Amino acid sequence: MSESLSTDLNFFQVKKGIISWLFSLDHKRIGLMYLYAIISFFLVGVTLGLLMRLELIAPGETIMKAKTYNQTFTLHGVIMIFLFIIPSIPAIFGNFFLPIMLGTDDVALPKLNLLSWWLYVIGALFALSTLVFGDGPADTGWTFYAPYSVQTNTNVTMSVMAAFILGFSSILTGLNFIVTIHRLRAPGMGWFQMPLFAWSLYATSWIQLLATPIIGITLLMIVAERAFGVGLFDPAIGGDPILYQHLFWIYSHPAVYIMALPAMGIISEIIPTFAKRSIFGYKAIAYSSMAIAFVGYFVWGHHMFTSGMSGSARIIFSVLTFMVAIPTAIKVFNWVATMYKGSIDLQPPMLYAMAFIFQFMIGGLTGLVLAALAADIHLHDTYFVVGHFHYVMFGGTGFAMFGGMHYWFPKIWGRMYNIKIAKFAFALLVLGFNMLYFPMLILGLMGMPRRYYDYLPQFTDLNVLSTVGSWILAIGLITMLVNLINGMRKGAPAGRNPWGSISLEWQTKSPPPLENFDKQPELNEGGPYNYKN
Amino acid sequence: MEDHSKEKQHIVSYKENFGTWLGLMLLTALTVAVSVANASLITLTVVTALVIATTKAILVAYYFMHLKFDHKLYRIMLLIITLLFSSFMLLTIVDYLSR
Ligand code: HEM
Ligand SMILES: [Cu+2]
């Protein structure tokens, strides 16, 4: 890379043309390619969500048939989980900022990084191809539960292969980050001088590396059973459907922490910057990331309380699930303690961080309700669960990602978006989001089951409210994206450090040069969050 | 960015390599012998076969893959992963045995 050492050029300018992007080894360009791809699929997923909400605006068939509805929520789930939320923060901001925050010039294995992106694209094409090939997208739900996934004649094999390939992309990203964090920290940066975002990525990467292979092999077992009739999960041919659920959730619960931990990392960056205070309990936050990653491996059974698992196993999994709430609560207390007596500047990223705390807490606490064995008998497979996981994944991780977009935007593009419009979009998003999903929690308590295109008339009012909420949310999303795109094109120049932060990425130019720093970055005395007050 | 020149590289001798290989062959022979001799004791045969296979895997990892001569960190990682995997098995088996 020596031909382009001239530091006047930023990483956008060193090379031009589409090929220079598609085959770039620069972690920043790869991060941005992920951004564009992931946001596109997010919008596809949102569209499917809006269509489902439209179907549910009134009881009975409104705009689609039952089978279409089943295929819609499956594709929505697959896209949102495997193409949006799992890769989102690590693949976009982890790629772009981890090397910069560690004070180095790239990830440890740049070619592997490019391969991850290509695998992501190929996996995505597989998922979308179910729309045109075979008998249409799978109608099993994103969980592909056997034996139905073995029996349905929709295109399960293709969807499952998509998840399999996307899994490899995720594993390689995790591996890359682990090696980068071990080997490439700036001279003098010990483990406890690392930014907390890097810590959260470290914990996440271990989950990606160790848990993802399990879903890979499980999904291949579905293919083997569909194609060759190997009796693994279907009791009719000697299999055990509960075994499938064990294998599926051994990955998919830890995957929840692949989604949540990086989000918590972003929040731990935003809050000290906008409260102008050093983070409260740095080590507690760092260790709790590792604790969440570790304990999170042993709680998968809470998805199976009503599916015929043994009583003793249910009790064990319930207790373990309650335990994983502890390190999560530690983080929330630390964030709030950081804000306490700080001089808080309510810029858009900070607003998103605060909405994250509020919504993620609703998501987490409703999770504890579901972890209680008796309550779960009533709530399992109702809209309470749909409300719960949207609060965690969308209200939590999704909002943290939007916060990250507004936080690092001036660093990535060197320009600033319109702050007023950003705040307005934020207000629409919070209003729309809560109007869309809070009614679902109540509907679930009332007994409305999930995954149906129809419902009883007594559920109508809250469903109408929820659908109207989805429209407000959609308008908020459009406002936010249009504002960001405008800022990207013609925003005012932002300078190196518009937010007055002291972590490393703000020391370099905006946008950064190809090699990330124009001069050797200086580590801050007393750690990455040592603000004056 | 660490200085690799200072790290000592262990060169495995022919004796060590050959010894390991011989051990692996003997264990393979043992697996076959047990399965032929104990054909009636099905569970026991499976258990012995698994124990022997694990031993062989450890030998390969330690000698052929240089785990023994490498930084302690890698051994700790392997241990953690083995424990993690065992706990997956354990928790799943708890469900099966108590159903
Ligand atoms: C405008 C945004 C969204 C809308 C309107 C929406 C709407 C819905 C609805 C109505 C369902 C329930 C289907 C049913 O059980 O009958 C659903 C399921 C689901 N949603 Fe969303 N959603 C949105 C965004 C998201 C996001 C951002 C994520 C993830 C980050 C997500 C993940 C899921 C998952 C995993 C399911 C379960 C699918 C299944 O049952 O297999 N959604 N969504
Ligand atoms: Cu879970």
Coordinates of N, CA and C in Angstrom, one line a residue, chain A residues 314-395:
Chain A
R314 N -36.1 -27.6 32.7 CA -36.8 -26.3 32.7 C -36.4 -25.4 33.9
I315 N -36.3 -26.0 35.1 CA -35.9 -25.3 36.3 C -34.5 -24.7 36.1
I316 N -33.6 -25.6 35.7 CA -32.2 -25.2 35.5 C -32.1 -24.0 34.6
F317 N -32.7 -24.1 33.4 CA -32.6 -23.1 32.4 C -33.3 -21.8 32.9
S318 N -34.4 -21.9 33.7 CA -35.0 -20.7 34.2 C -34.0 -20.0 35.1
V319 N -33.4 -20.7 36.0 CA -32.5 -20.1 37.0 C -31.3 -19.4 36.3
L320 N -30.7 -20.1 35.3 CA -29.6 -19.6 34.6 C -30.0 -18.3 33.8
T321 N -31.2 -18.3 33.3 CA -31.7 -17.1 32.5 C -31.8 -15.9 33.5
F322 N -32.3 -16.1 34.7 CA -32.4 -15.0 35.6 C -31.0 -14.5 35.9
M323 N -30.0 -15.4 35.9 CA -28.6 -14.9 36.2 C -28.0 -14.0 35.2
V324 N -28.4 -14.3 33.9 CA -27.7 -13.5 32.9 C -28.2 -12.0 32.9
A325 N -29.3 -11.8 33.6 CA -29.8 -10.4 33.7 C -28.9 -9.6 34.6
I326 N -28.1 -10.2 35.5 CA -27.3 -9.5 36.4 C -26.2 -8.6 35.7
P327 N -25.3 -9.3 34.9 CA -24.3 -8.4 34.2 C -24.9 -7.3 33.3
T328 N -26.1 -7.6 32.7 CA -26.8 -6.6 31.9 C -27.2 -5.4 32.8
A329 N -27.8 -5.7 34.0 CA -28.2 -4.6 34.8 C -27.0 -3.8 35.3
I330 N -25.8 -4.5 35.5 CA -24.6 -3.8 35.9 C -24.3 -2.7 34.9
K331 N -24.4 -3.0 33.6 CA -24.1 -2.0 32.6 C -25.1 -0.9 32.7
V332 N -26.4 -1.2 32.8 CA -27.3 -0.1 32.9 C -27.0 0.8 34.0
F333 N -26.7 0.3 35.2 CA -26.4 1.1 36.3 C -25.2 2.0 36.0
N334 N -24.2 1.4 35.4 CA -23.0 2.1 35.1 C -23.2 3.3 34.1
W335 N -24.1 3.1 33.1 CA -24.4 4.2 32.2 C -25.1 5.3 32.9
V336 N -26.1 4.9 33.7 CA -26.8 5.9 34.4 C -25.9 6.7 35.4
A337 N -25.0 5.9 36.1 CA -24.1 6.6 37.0 C -23.1 7.5 36.2
T338 N -22.8 7.2 35.0 CA -21.9 8.1 34.2 C -22.7 9.4 33.9
M339 N -23.9 9.3 33.6 CA -24.7 10.5 33.3 C -24.9 11.3 34.5
Y340 N -25.0 10.7 35.7 CA -25.3 11.4 36.9 C -24.3 12.6 37.1
K341 N -24.8 13.8 37.3 CA -24.0 15.0 37.5 C -23.1 15.3 36.3
G342 N -23.3 14.7 35.2 CA -22.5 15.1 34.0 C -23.1 16.4 33.4
S343 N -22.3 17.0 32.5 CA -22.9 18.1 31.8 C -23.4 17.6 30.4
I344 N -24.7 17.1 30.4 CA -25.2 16.3 29.3 C -25.6 17.2 28.2
D345 N -25.1 16.9 27.0 CA -25.4 17.6 25.8 C -26.3 16.7 24.9
L346 N -27.5 17.2 24.7 CA -28.5 16.3 24.1 C -28.4 16.3 22.6
Q347 N -27.3 15.9 22.0 CA -27.1 15.8 20.6 C -27.8 14.5 20.1
P348 N -28.1 14.4 18.8 CA -28.8 13.2 18.4 C -28.2 11.9 18.9
P349 N -26.9 11.6 18.8 CA -26.4 10.3 19.3 C -26.8 10.1 20.7
M350 N -26.7 11.1 21.6 CA -27.1 10.9 23.0 C -28.5 10.6 23.1
L351 N -29.4 11.2 22.3 CA -30.8 10.9 22.4 C -31.0 9.4 22.0
Y352 N -30.4 9.0 21.0 CA -30.5 7.5 20.7 C -30.0 6.7 21.8
A353 N -28.9 7.1 22.5 CA -28.4 6.2 23.5 C -29.4 6.2 24.7
M354 N -30.1 7.3 25.0 CA -31.0 7.3 26.1 C -32.3 6.5 25.7
A355 N -32.7 6.6 24.4 CA -33.8 5.7 24.0 C -33.4 4.3 24.1
F356 N -32.2 4.0 23.7 CA -31.7 2.6 23.8 C -31.9 2.1 25.3
I357 N -31.4 2.9 26.3 CA -31.5 2.4 27.6 C -33.0 2.1 28.0
F358 N -33.8 3.1 27.7 CA -35.3 2.9 28.0 C -35.9 1.7 27.3
Q359 N -35.7 1.6 26.0 CA -36.3 0.5 25.3 C -35.7 -0.8 25.6
F360 N -34.4 -0.8 25.7 CA -33.7 -2.1 26.0 C -34.1 -2.6 27.4
M361 N -34.4 -1.7 28.3 CA -34.9 -2.1 29.6 C -36.2 -2.8 29.5
I362 N -37.1 -2.2 28.7 CA -38.4 -2.8 28.6 C -38.2 -4.2 28.0
G363 N -37.4 -4.3 27.0 CA -37.1 -5.6 26.4 C -36.5 -6.6 27.4
G364 N -35.6 -6.1 28.2 CA -34.9 -7.0 29.1 C -35.9 -7.4 30.2
L365 N -36.7 -6.5 30.7 CA -37.5 -6.9 31.8 C -38.7 -7.8 31.4
T366 N -39.2 -7.5 30.2 CA -40.2 -8.5 29.7 C -39.6 -9.8 29.5
G367 N -38.3 -9.8 29.2 CA -37.6 -11.1 29.1 C -37.6 -11.9 30.4
L368 N -37.4 -11.2 31.5 CA -37.5 -11.8 32.8 C -38.9 -12.4 33.0
V369 N -39.9 -11.7 32.6 CA -41.3 -12.2 32.7 C -41.4 -13.6 32.0
L370 N -40.8 -13.6 30.8 CA -40.8 -14.9 30.0 C -40.0 -16.0 30.6
A371 N -38.9 -15.6 31.4 CA -38.0 -16.6 32.0 C -38.7 -17.3 33.1
A372 N -39.8 -16.7 33.7 CA -40.5 -17.3 34.8 C -41.3 -18.4 34.2
L373 N -41.1 -19.6 34.7 CA -41.7 -20.8 34.1 C -43.3 -20.7 34.0
A374 N -43.9 -20.3 35.1 CA -45.4 -20.3 35.1 C -45.9 -19.2 34.1
A375 N -45.3 -18.0 34.2 CA -45.7 -17.0 33.3 C -45.6 -17.4 31.8
D376 N -44.5 -18.1 31.5 CA -44.2 -18.4 30.1 C -45.3 -19.4 29.5
I377 N -45.9 -20.2 30.4 CA -46.9 -21.1 29.9 C -48.0 -20.3 29.2
H378 N -48.3 -19.2 29.8 CA -49.4 -18.4 29.3 C -48.9 -17.5 28.1
L379 N -47.6 -17.0 28.2 CA -47.2 -16.0 27.2 C -46.5 -16.6 26.0
H380 N -46.0 -17.9 26.1 CA -45.3 -18.4 25.0 C -46.0 -18.4 23.7
D381 N -45.3 -18.0 22.6 CA -46.0 -17.9 21.3 C -47.2 -16.9 21.2
T382 N -47.2 -15.9 22.1 CA -48.2 -14.8 21.9 C -47.5 -13.6 21.5
Y383 N -48.2 -12.5 21.2 CA -47.6 -11.3 20.8 C -46.8 -10.6 21.9
F384 N -46.9 -11.1 23.1 CA -46.0 -10.6 24.2 C -44.5 -10.9 23.7
V385 N -44.3 -12.1 23.2 CA -42.9 -12.4 22.7 C -42.5 -11.5 21.6
V386 N -43.4 -11.3 20.6 CA -43.1 -10.5 19.5 C -42.8 -9.1 20.0
G387 N -43.5 -8.5 20.9 CA -43.2 -7.2 21.5 C -41.9 -7.3 22.2
H388 N -41.6 -8.3 23.0 CA -40.4 -8.4 23.8 C -39.2 -8.4 22.8
F389 N -39.2 -9.2 21.8 CA -37.9 -9.3 21.0 C -37.7 -8.1 20.1
H390 N -38.8 -7.4 19.7 CA -38.6 -6.2 18.9 C -38.1 -5.1 19.9
Y391 N -38.5 -5.1 21.1 CA -37.9 -4.1 22.0 C -36.4 -4.3 22.2
V392 N -36.0 -5.6 22.3 CA -34.6 -5.9 22.5 C -33.8 -5.6 21.2
M393 N -34.3 -6.1 20.1 CA -33.5 -6.1 18.9 C -33.6 -4.8 18.1
F394 N -34.8 -4.2 18.1 CA -35.0 -3.0 17.3 C -34.9 -1.8 18.2
G395 N -35.7 -1.8 19.3 CA -35.6 -0.7 20.2 C -34.3 -0.6 20.9

